[in-house]
PDB file of C-alpha atoms in Angstrom:
ATOM      1  CA  GLY A   1     -34.438  24.989-109.202  1.00  0.00           C
ATOM      2  CA  GLN A   2     -37.720  23.141-109.228  1.00  0.00           C
ATOM      3  CA  GLN A   3     -40.348  25.839-108.768  1.00  0.00           C
ATOM      4  CA  VAL A   4     -43.692  24.812-107.363  1.00  0.00           C
ATOM      5  CA  MET A   5     -46.840  26.904-107.613  1.00  0.00           C
ATOM      6  CA  GLN A   6     -49.446  26.399-104.946  1.00  0.00           C
ATOM      7  CA  ILE A   7     -53.117  27.371-105.105  1.00  0.00           C
ATOM      8  CA  PRO A   8     -55.233  28.755-103.649  1.00  0.00           C
ATOM      9  CA  GLN A   9     -53.340  31.234-101.509  1.00  0.00           C
ATOM     10  CA  TYR A  10     -56.194  31.422 -98.989  1.00  0.00           C
ATOM     11  CA  GLN A  11     -59.192  29.240 -98.275  1.00  0.00           C
ATOM     12  CA  HIS A  12     -61.988  29.866 -95.811  1.00  0.00           C
ATOM     13  CA  VAL A  13     -64.272  26.935 -95.121  1.00  0.00           C
ATOM     14  CA  GLN A  14     -67.119  26.178 -92.776  1.00  0.00           C
ATOM     15  CA  GLU A  15     -66.270  23.498 -90.248  1.00  0.00           C
ATOM     16  CA  GLY A  16     -67.265  20.167 -91.710  1.00  0.00           C
ATOM     17  CA  GLU A  17     -66.609  21.201 -95.320  1.00  0.00           C
ATOM     18  CA  ASP A  18     -63.835  19.676 -97.381  1.00  0.00           C
ATOM     19  CA  PHE A  19     -60.633  21.469 -98.364  1.00  0.00           C
ATOM     20  CA  THR A  20     -58.120  20.927-101.157  1.00  0.00           C
ATOM     21  CA  THR A  21     -54.826  22.612-101.952  1.00  0.00           C
ATOM     22  CA  TYR A  22     -52.933  22.059-105.186  1.00  0.00           C
ATOM     23  CA  CYS A  23     -49.278  22.133-106.044  1.00  0.00           C
ATOM     24  CA  ASN A  24     -48.107  22.409-109.662  1.00  0.00           C
ATOM     25  CA  SER A  25     -44.774  22.381-111.430  1.00  0.00           C
ATOM     26  CA  SER A  26     -43.786  22.864-115.053  1.00  0.00           C
ATOM     27  CA  THR A  27     -41.065  20.229-114.627  1.00  0.00           C
ATOM     28  CA  THR A  28     -41.120  16.653-113.420  1.00  0.00           C
ATOM     29  CA  LEU A  29     -40.584  16.435-109.696  1.00  0.00           C
ATOM     30  CA  SER A  30     -38.454  13.823-107.977  1.00  0.00           C
ATOM     31  CA  ASN A  31     -40.724  13.865-104.978  1.00  0.00           C
ATOM     32  CA  ILE A  32     -43.074  16.127-103.080  1.00  0.00           C
ATOM     33  CA  GLN A  33     -43.354  16.770 -99.381  1.00  0.00           C
ATOM     34  CA  TRP A  34     -46.192  18.387 -97.479  1.00  0.00           C
ATOM     35  CA  TYR A  35     -45.841  20.447 -94.328  1.00  0.00           C
ATOM     36  CA  LYS A  36     -48.307  22.156 -92.000  1.00  0.00           C
ATOM     37  CA  GLN A  37     -47.544  25.338 -90.124  1.00  0.00           C
ATOM     38  CA  ARG A  38     -49.928  26.379 -87.394  1.00  0.00           C
ATOM     39  CA  PRO A  39     -50.337  30.113 -86.668  1.00  0.00           C
ATOM     40  CA  GLY A  40     -47.262  31.252 -84.775  1.00  0.00           C
ATOM     41  CA  GLY A  41     -45.632  27.868 -85.213  1.00  0.00           C
ATOM     42  CA  HIS A  42     -43.107  26.199 -87.427  1.00  0.00           C
ATOM     43  CA  PRO A  43     -43.543  23.830 -90.377  1.00  0.00           C
ATOM     44  CA  VAL A  44     -44.217  20.238 -89.412  1.00  0.00           C
ATOM     45  CA  PHE A  45     -43.669  17.387 -91.848  1.00  0.00           C
ATOM     46  CA  LEU A  46     -46.802  15.557 -92.932  1.00  0.00           C
ATOM     47  CA  ILE A  47     -45.737  13.211 -95.695  1.00  0.00           C
ATOM     48  CA  GLN A  48     -43.504  12.535 -98.688  1.00  0.00           C
ATOM     49  CA  LEU A  49     -44.729  11.214-102.051  1.00  0.00           C
ATOM     50  CA  VAL A  50     -42.295   9.678-104.481  1.00  0.00           C
ATOM     51  CA  LYS A  51     -44.099   7.431-106.976  1.00  0.00           C
ATOM     52  CA  SER A  52     -46.130   8.460-109.995  1.00  0.00           C
ATOM     53  CA  GLY A  53     -49.851   8.330-109.175  1.00  0.00           C
ATOM     54  CA  GLU A  54     -49.160   7.691-105.500  1.00  0.00           C
ATOM     55  CA  VAL A  55     -52.025   8.199-103.049  1.00  0.00           C
ATOM     56  CA  LYS A  56     -51.523   8.196 -99.294  1.00  0.00           C
ATOM     57  CA  LYS A  57     -54.021   8.747 -96.516  1.00  0.00           C
ATOM     58  CA  GLN A  58     -53.624   9.949 -92.966  1.00  0.00           C
ATOM     59  CA  LYS A  59     -57.001   9.867 -91.233  1.00  0.00           C
ATOM     60  CA  ARG A  60     -58.968  12.717 -92.896  1.00  0.00           C
ATOM     61  CA  LEU A  61     -56.023  13.811 -95.062  1.00  0.00           C
ATOM     62  CA  THR A  62     -55.478  12.393 -98.566  1.00  0.00           C
ATOM     63  CA  PHE A  63     -52.315  13.151-100.501  1.00  0.00           C
ATOM     64  CA  GLN A  64     -51.904  12.530-104.222  1.00  0.00           C
ATOM     65  CA  PHE A  65     -48.964  12.717-106.604  1.00  0.00           C
ATOM     66  CA  GLY A  66     -49.875  13.126-110.258  1.00  0.00           C
ATOM     67  CA  GLU A  67     -49.179  10.517-112.897  1.00  0.00           C
ATOM     68  CA  ALA A  68     -46.731  12.835-114.633  1.00  0.00           C
ATOM     69  CA  LYS A  69     -45.174  13.822-111.272  1.00  0.00           C
ATOM     70  CA  LYS A  70     -45.839  17.463-112.042  1.00  0.00           C
ATOM     71  CA  ASN A  71     -48.621  18.081-109.585  1.00  0.00           C
ATOM     72  CA  SER A  72     -49.812  17.072-106.172  1.00  0.00           C
ATOM     73  CA  SER A  73     -52.788  17.719-103.952  1.00  0.00           C
ATOM     74  CA  LEU A  74     -53.758  17.574-100.320  1.00  0.00           C
ATOM     75  CA  HIS A  75     -57.415  16.996 -99.522  1.00  0.00           C
ATOM     76  CA  ILE A  76     -58.923  17.284 -96.065  1.00  0.00           C
ATOM     77  CA  THR A  77     -62.333  15.720 -95.500  1.00  0.00           C
ATOM     78  CA  ALA A  78     -64.727  17.319 -93.035  1.00  0.00           C
ATOM     79  CA  THR A  79     -62.432  20.043 -91.753  1.00  0.00           C
ATOM     80  CA  GLN A  80     -62.106  20.734 -88.060  1.00  0.00           C
ATOM     81  CA  THR A  81     -60.861  23.828 -86.257  1.00  0.00           C
ATOM     82  CA  THR A  82     -57.646  21.941 -85.488  1.00  0.00           C
ATOM     83  CA  ASP A  83     -56.898  21.929 -89.232  1.00  0.00           C
ATOM     84  CA  VAL A  84     -56.306  25.679 -89.223  1.00  0.00           C
ATOM     85  CA  GLY A  85     -52.877  26.648 -90.518  1.00  0.00           C
ATOM     86  CA  THR A  86     -50.829  27.041 -93.652  1.00  0.00           C
ATOM     87  CA  TYR A  87     -50.155  23.991 -95.776  1.00  0.00           C
ATOM     88  CA  PHE A  88     -46.976  23.946 -97.839  1.00  0.00           C
ATOM     89  CA  CYS A  89     -45.860  21.638-100.568  1.00  0.00           C
ATOM     90  CA  ALA A  90     -42.135  21.329-101.195  1.00  0.00           C
ATOM     91  CA  SER A  91     -40.160  19.638-103.914  1.00  0.00           C
ATOM     92  CA  GLY A  92     -36.944  17.971-102.868  1.00  0.00           C
ATOM     93  CA  ARG A  93     -33.799  17.330-104.816  1.00  0.00           C
ATOM     94  CA  PHE A  94     -30.198  16.442-104.200  1.00  0.00           C
ATOM     95  CA  SER A  95     -27.370  18.774-105.084  1.00  0.00           C
ATOM     96  CA  GLY A  96     -24.083  17.476-106.419  1.00  0.00           C
ATOM     97  CA  ALA A  97     -22.611  17.469-102.914  1.00  0.00           C
ATOM     98  CA  GLY A  98     -25.330  15.189-101.580  1.00  0.00           C
ATOM     99  CA  SER A  99     -27.260  17.968 -99.929  1.00  0.00           C
ATOM    100  CA  TYR A 100     -31.047  17.557 -99.946  1.00  0.00           C
ATOM    101  CA  GLN A 101     -32.735  20.865-100.711  1.00  0.00           C
ATOM    102  CA  LEU A 102     -36.419  21.683-100.426  1.00  0.00           C
ATOM    103  CA  THR A 103     -38.102  24.295-102.614  1.00  0.00           C
ATOM    104  CA  PHE A 104     -41.339  25.374-100.999  1.00  0.00           C
ATOM    105  CA  GLY A 105     -44.557  26.571-102.553  1.00  0.00           C
ATOM    106  CA  LYS A 106     -46.024  29.780-101.147  1.00  0.00           C
ATOM    107  CA  GLY A 107     -48.552  27.813 -99.114  1.00  0.00           C
ATOM    108  CA  THR A 108     -52.324  27.759 -98.710  1.00  0.00           C
ATOM    109  CA  LYS A 109     -53.641  29.394 -95.572  1.00  0.00           C
ATOM    110  CA  LEU A 110     -56.696  27.549 -94.291  1.00  0.00           C
ATOM    111  CA  SER A 111     -59.241  29.194 -92.021  1.00  0.00           C
ATOM    112  CA  VAL A 112     -62.035  27.123 -90.546  1.00  0.00           C
ATOM    113  CA  ILE A 113     -65.195  28.876 -89.426  1.00  0.00           C
ATOM    114  CA  PRO A 114     -66.775  27.003 -86.510  1.00  0.00           C
TER     115      PRO A 114
ATOM    116  CA  LYS B  18     -35.930  13.146 -77.757  1.00  0.00           C
ATOM    117  CA  ALA B  19     -35.609  16.925 -77.632  1.00  0.00           C
ATOM    118  CA  GLY B  20     -36.568  18.829 -80.747  1.00  0.00           C
ATOM    119  CA  VAL B  21     -34.637  21.426 -82.670  1.00  0.00           C
ATOM    120  CA  THR B  22     -33.904  24.477 -80.564  1.00  0.00           C
ATOM    121  CA  GLN B  23     -33.127  27.955 -81.760  1.00  0.00           C
ATOM    122  CA  THR B  24     -31.865  30.978 -79.853  1.00  0.00           C
ATOM    123  CA  PRO B  25     -32.749  33.693 -79.455  1.00  0.00           C
ATOM    124  CA  ARG B  26     -36.445  33.472 -80.245  1.00  0.00           C
ATOM    125  CA  TYR B  27     -36.831  37.185 -80.883  1.00  0.00           C
ATOM    126  CA  LEU B  28     -34.336  39.827 -81.871  1.00  0.00           C
ATOM    127  CA  ILE B  29     -34.536  43.504 -82.738  1.00  0.00           C
ATOM    128  CA  LYS B  30     -31.593  45.047 -84.535  1.00  0.00           C
ATOM    129  CA  THR B  31     -30.818  48.293 -86.308  1.00  0.00           C
ATOM    130  CA  ARG B  32     -29.858  48.652 -89.956  1.00  0.00           C
ATOM    131  CA  GLY B  33     -26.144  48.174 -90.469  1.00  0.00           C
ATOM    132  CA  GLN B  34     -25.666  45.933 -87.451  1.00  0.00           C
ATOM    133  CA  GLN B  35     -24.860  42.258 -87.631  1.00  0.00           C
ATOM    134  CA  VAL B  36     -26.592  39.332 -85.978  1.00  0.00           C
ATOM    135  CA  THR B  37     -25.796  35.724 -85.108  1.00  0.00           C
ATOM    136  CA  LEU B  38     -28.494  33.104 -84.715  1.00  0.00           C
ATOM    137  CA  SER B  39     -27.984  29.681 -83.190  1.00  0.00           C
ATOM    138  CA  CYS B  40     -29.523  26.288 -83.883  1.00  0.00           C
ATOM    139  CA  SER B  41     -29.140  23.007 -82.020  1.00  0.00           C
ATOM    140  CA  PRO B  42     -30.366  20.042 -84.061  1.00  0.00           C
ATOM    141  CA  ILE B  43     -32.018  16.906 -82.807  1.00  0.00           C
ATOM    142  CA  SER B  44     -29.463  14.577 -81.271  1.00  0.00           C
ATOM    143  CA  GLY B  45     -27.965  12.395 -83.986  1.00  0.00           C
ATOM    144  CA  HIS B  46     -28.977  14.709 -86.832  1.00  0.00           C
ATOM    145  CA  ARG B  47     -25.914  15.911 -88.662  1.00  0.00           C
ATOM    146  CA  SER B  48     -27.558  17.865 -91.466  1.00  0.00           C
ATOM    147  CA  VAL B  49     -28.744  21.371 -90.639  1.00  0.00           C
ATOM    148  CA  SER B  50     -30.499  23.663 -93.095  1.00  0.00           C
ATOM    149  CA  TRP B  51     -31.506  27.285 -92.699  1.00  0.00           C
ATOM    150  CA  TYR B  52     -34.562  28.952 -94.219  1.00  0.00           C
ATOM    151  CA  GLN B  53     -35.844  32.497 -94.319  1.00  0.00           C
ATOM    152  CA  GLN B  54     -39.597  32.962 -94.098  1.00  0.00           C
ATOM    153  CA  THR B  55     -41.285  36.218 -95.083  1.00  0.00           C
ATOM    154  CA  PRO B  56     -44.910  36.985 -95.998  1.00  0.00           C
ATOM    155  CA  GLY B  57     -43.899  38.041 -99.496  1.00  0.00           C
ATOM    156  CA  GLN B  58     -41.330  35.431-100.488  1.00  0.00           C
ATOM    157  CA  GLY B  59     -42.443  32.523 -98.346  1.00  0.00           C
ATOM    158  CA  LEU B  60     -39.924  29.926 -97.226  1.00  0.00           C
ATOM    159  CA  GLN B  61     -36.586  30.289 -98.964  1.00  0.00           C
ATOM    160  CA  PHE B  62     -33.561  28.038 -98.591  1.00  0.00           C
ATOM    161  CA  LEU B  63     -30.439  29.741 -97.270  1.00  0.00           C
ATOM    162  CA  PHE B  64     -27.842  26.982 -96.862  1.00  0.00           C
ATOM    163  CA  GLU B  65     -27.229  23.471 -95.612  1.00  0.00           C
ATOM    164  CA  TYR B  66     -24.397  22.124 -93.479  1.00  0.00           C
ATOM    165  CA  PHE B  67     -23.219  18.605 -92.901  1.00  0.00           C
ATOM    166  CA  SER B  68     -20.154  17.565 -90.939  1.00  0.00           C
ATOM    167  CA  GLU B  69     -19.051  21.177 -90.543  1.00  0.00           C
ATOM    168  CA  THR B  70     -19.138  21.740 -94.318  1.00  0.00           C
ATOM    169  CA  GLN B  71     -21.517  23.899 -96.288  1.00  0.00           C
ATOM    170  CA  ARG B  72     -22.862  21.594 -98.979  1.00  0.00           C
ATOM    171  CA  ASN B  73     -25.423  23.831-100.566  1.00  0.00           C
ATOM    172  CA  LYS B  74     -26.309  27.506-100.673  1.00  0.00           C
ATOM    173  CA  GLY B  75     -29.413  29.303-101.812  1.00  0.00           C
ATOM    174  CA  ASN B  76     -29.661  32.527-103.732  1.00  0.00           C
ATOM    175  CA  PHE B  77     -28.811  34.990-100.978  1.00  0.00           C
ATOM    176  CA  PRO B  78     -26.113  37.665-100.851  1.00  0.00           C
ATOM    177  CA  GLY B  79     -22.788  37.071 -99.194  1.00  0.00           C
ATOM    178  CA  ARG B  80     -23.974  38.989 -96.123  1.00  0.00           C
ATOM    179  CA  PHE B  81     -25.616  35.733 -95.116  1.00  0.00           C
ATOM    180  CA  SER B  82     -23.180  33.156 -93.849  1.00  0.00           C
ATOM    181  CA  GLY B  83     -23.135  30.238 -91.522  1.00  0.00           C
ATOM    182  CA  ARG B  84     -21.102  27.532 -89.940  1.00  0.00           C
ATOM    183  CA  GLN B  85     -21.485  24.233 -88.205  1.00  0.00           C
ATOM    184  CA  PHE B  86     -19.572  22.925 -85.242  1.00  0.00           C
ATOM    185  CA  SER B  87     -18.318  19.427 -84.532  1.00  0.00           C
ATOM    186  CA  ASN B  88     -21.361  18.737 -82.323  1.00  0.00           C
ATOM    187  CA  SER B  89     -23.627  19.613 -85.308  1.00  0.00           C
ATOM    188  CA  ARG B  90     -24.814  22.861 -83.745  1.00  0.00           C
ATOM    189  CA  SER B  91     -25.034  25.584 -86.332  1.00  0.00           C
ATOM    190  CA  GLU B  92     -24.963  29.339 -86.431  1.00  0.00           C
ATOM    191  CA  MET B  93     -25.931  31.755 -89.120  1.00  0.00           C
ATOM    192  CA  ASN B  94     -24.711  35.303 -89.360  1.00  0.00           C
ATOM    193  CA  VAL B  95     -26.135  38.259 -91.209  1.00  0.00           C
ATOM    194  CA  SER B  96     -23.883  41.272 -91.555  1.00  0.00           C
ATOM    195  CA  THR B  97     -24.819  44.840 -92.469  1.00  0.00           C
ATOM    196  CA  LEU B  98     -28.490  44.263 -91.763  1.00  0.00           C
ATOM    197  CA  GLU B  99     -31.099  45.732 -94.093  1.00  0.00           C
ATOM    198  CA  LEU B 100     -34.777  46.367 -93.431  1.00  0.00           C
ATOM    199  CA  GLY B 101     -35.624  43.562 -95.849  1.00  0.00           C
ATOM    200  CA  ASP B 102     -33.819  41.071 -93.645  1.00  0.00           C
ATOM    201  CA  SER B 103     -36.707  41.208 -91.182  1.00  0.00           C
ATOM    202  CA  ALA B 104     -38.058  37.675 -91.224  1.00  0.00           C
ATOM    203  CA  LEU B 105     -38.534  34.444 -89.357  1.00  0.00           C
ATOM    204  CA  TYR B 106     -35.336  32.416 -89.626  1.00  0.00           C
ATOM    205  CA  LEU B 107     -35.928  28.709 -89.344  1.00  0.00           C
ATOM    206  CA  CYS B 108     -33.422  25.983 -89.014  1.00  0.00           C
ATOM    207  CA  ALA B 109     -34.213  22.379 -89.768  1.00  0.00           C
ATOM    208  CA  SER B 110     -32.287  19.227 -89.039  1.00  0.00           C
ATOM    209  CA  SER B 111     -32.536  15.898 -90.743  1.00  0.00           C
ATOM    210  CA  LEU B 112     -31.229  12.393 -90.277  1.00  0.00           C
ATOM    211  CA  VAL B 113     -28.914  11.294 -93.049  1.00  0.00           C
ATOM    212  CA  GLY B 114     -30.227   8.024 -94.418  1.00  0.00           C
ATOM    213  CA  ASP B 115     -33.854   8.754 -93.557  1.00  0.00           C
ATOM    214  CA  PRO B 116     -35.754   7.672 -96.710  1.00  0.00           C
ATOM    215  CA  SER B 117     -38.456  10.260 -96.109  1.00  0.00           C
ATOM    216  CA  TYR B 118     -35.888  13.081 -95.956  1.00  0.00           C
ATOM    217  CA  GLU B 119     -38.080  14.662 -93.311  1.00  0.00           C
ATOM    218  CA  GLN B 120     -36.940  18.080 -92.171  1.00  0.00           C
ATOM    219  CA  TYR B 121     -37.488  18.791 -88.483  1.00  0.00           C
ATOM    220  CA  PHE B 122     -37.931  22.511 -88.004  1.00  0.00           C
ATOM    221  CA  GLY B 123     -37.114  24.541 -84.940  1.00  0.00           C
ATOM    222  CA  PRO B 124     -39.401  27.268 -83.579  1.00  0.00           C
ATOM    223  CA  GLY B 125     -37.474  29.957 -85.432  1.00  0.00           C
ATOM    224  CA  THR B 126     -35.889  33.270 -84.577  1.00  0.00           C
ATOM    225  CA  ARG B 127     -38.027  36.309 -85.349  1.00  0.00           C
ATOM    226  CA  LEU B 128     -35.645  39.058 -86.498  1.00  0.00           C
ATOM    227  CA  THR B 129     -36.873  42.616 -86.779  1.00  0.00           C
ATOM    228  CA  VAL B 130     -34.594  45.201 -88.375  1.00  0.00           C
ATOM    229  CA  THR B 131     -35.450  48.850 -87.701  1.00  0.00           C
TER     230      THR B 131
END
């Protein structure tokens, strides 16, 4: 499958500081999705990136897909306590039967110190 | 629209027993996937069902099985439970034809094997 490595595993930031998590693959990815899981919660879809070099923004969140489609990043500007949680990247691909399968990175757990 | 529901939310079982978990997808979603989440291995794909057919299966032993009913509700079964099966089991539904391939996760079933 398409393995994705995610770094860092943990990140502690002061409220107001920026935060970035990186997702890397040794193979070219068809697409990349990002999910957020709050403590005690379940993963919630944030975005999907498909095109080489794609950049998408959602308020304070900026998502990038590398030119070679082997890496992606999620950047949060001026973190807030509501940003606390674990951020996962996931590569998606179709199986021969038409099933869409996600392979998740291990996630980056973000703590925000108020 | 109601979200994905999973029952039960918590379960404690003894080694050697079997367990059945249930998932009701969002209305209109016919694809249901199951994931196992553990601190060590992260989120791992178990299997995916569509129209009562298993289309894809992850790298798990045969003790893990599932099925889907005509109303798209799905169940997964784990037989001969082992301590290592303790995990959060998440199901996710998706809308076939959605270009974002967004997975909508349920709250999960927390299984503890003693």
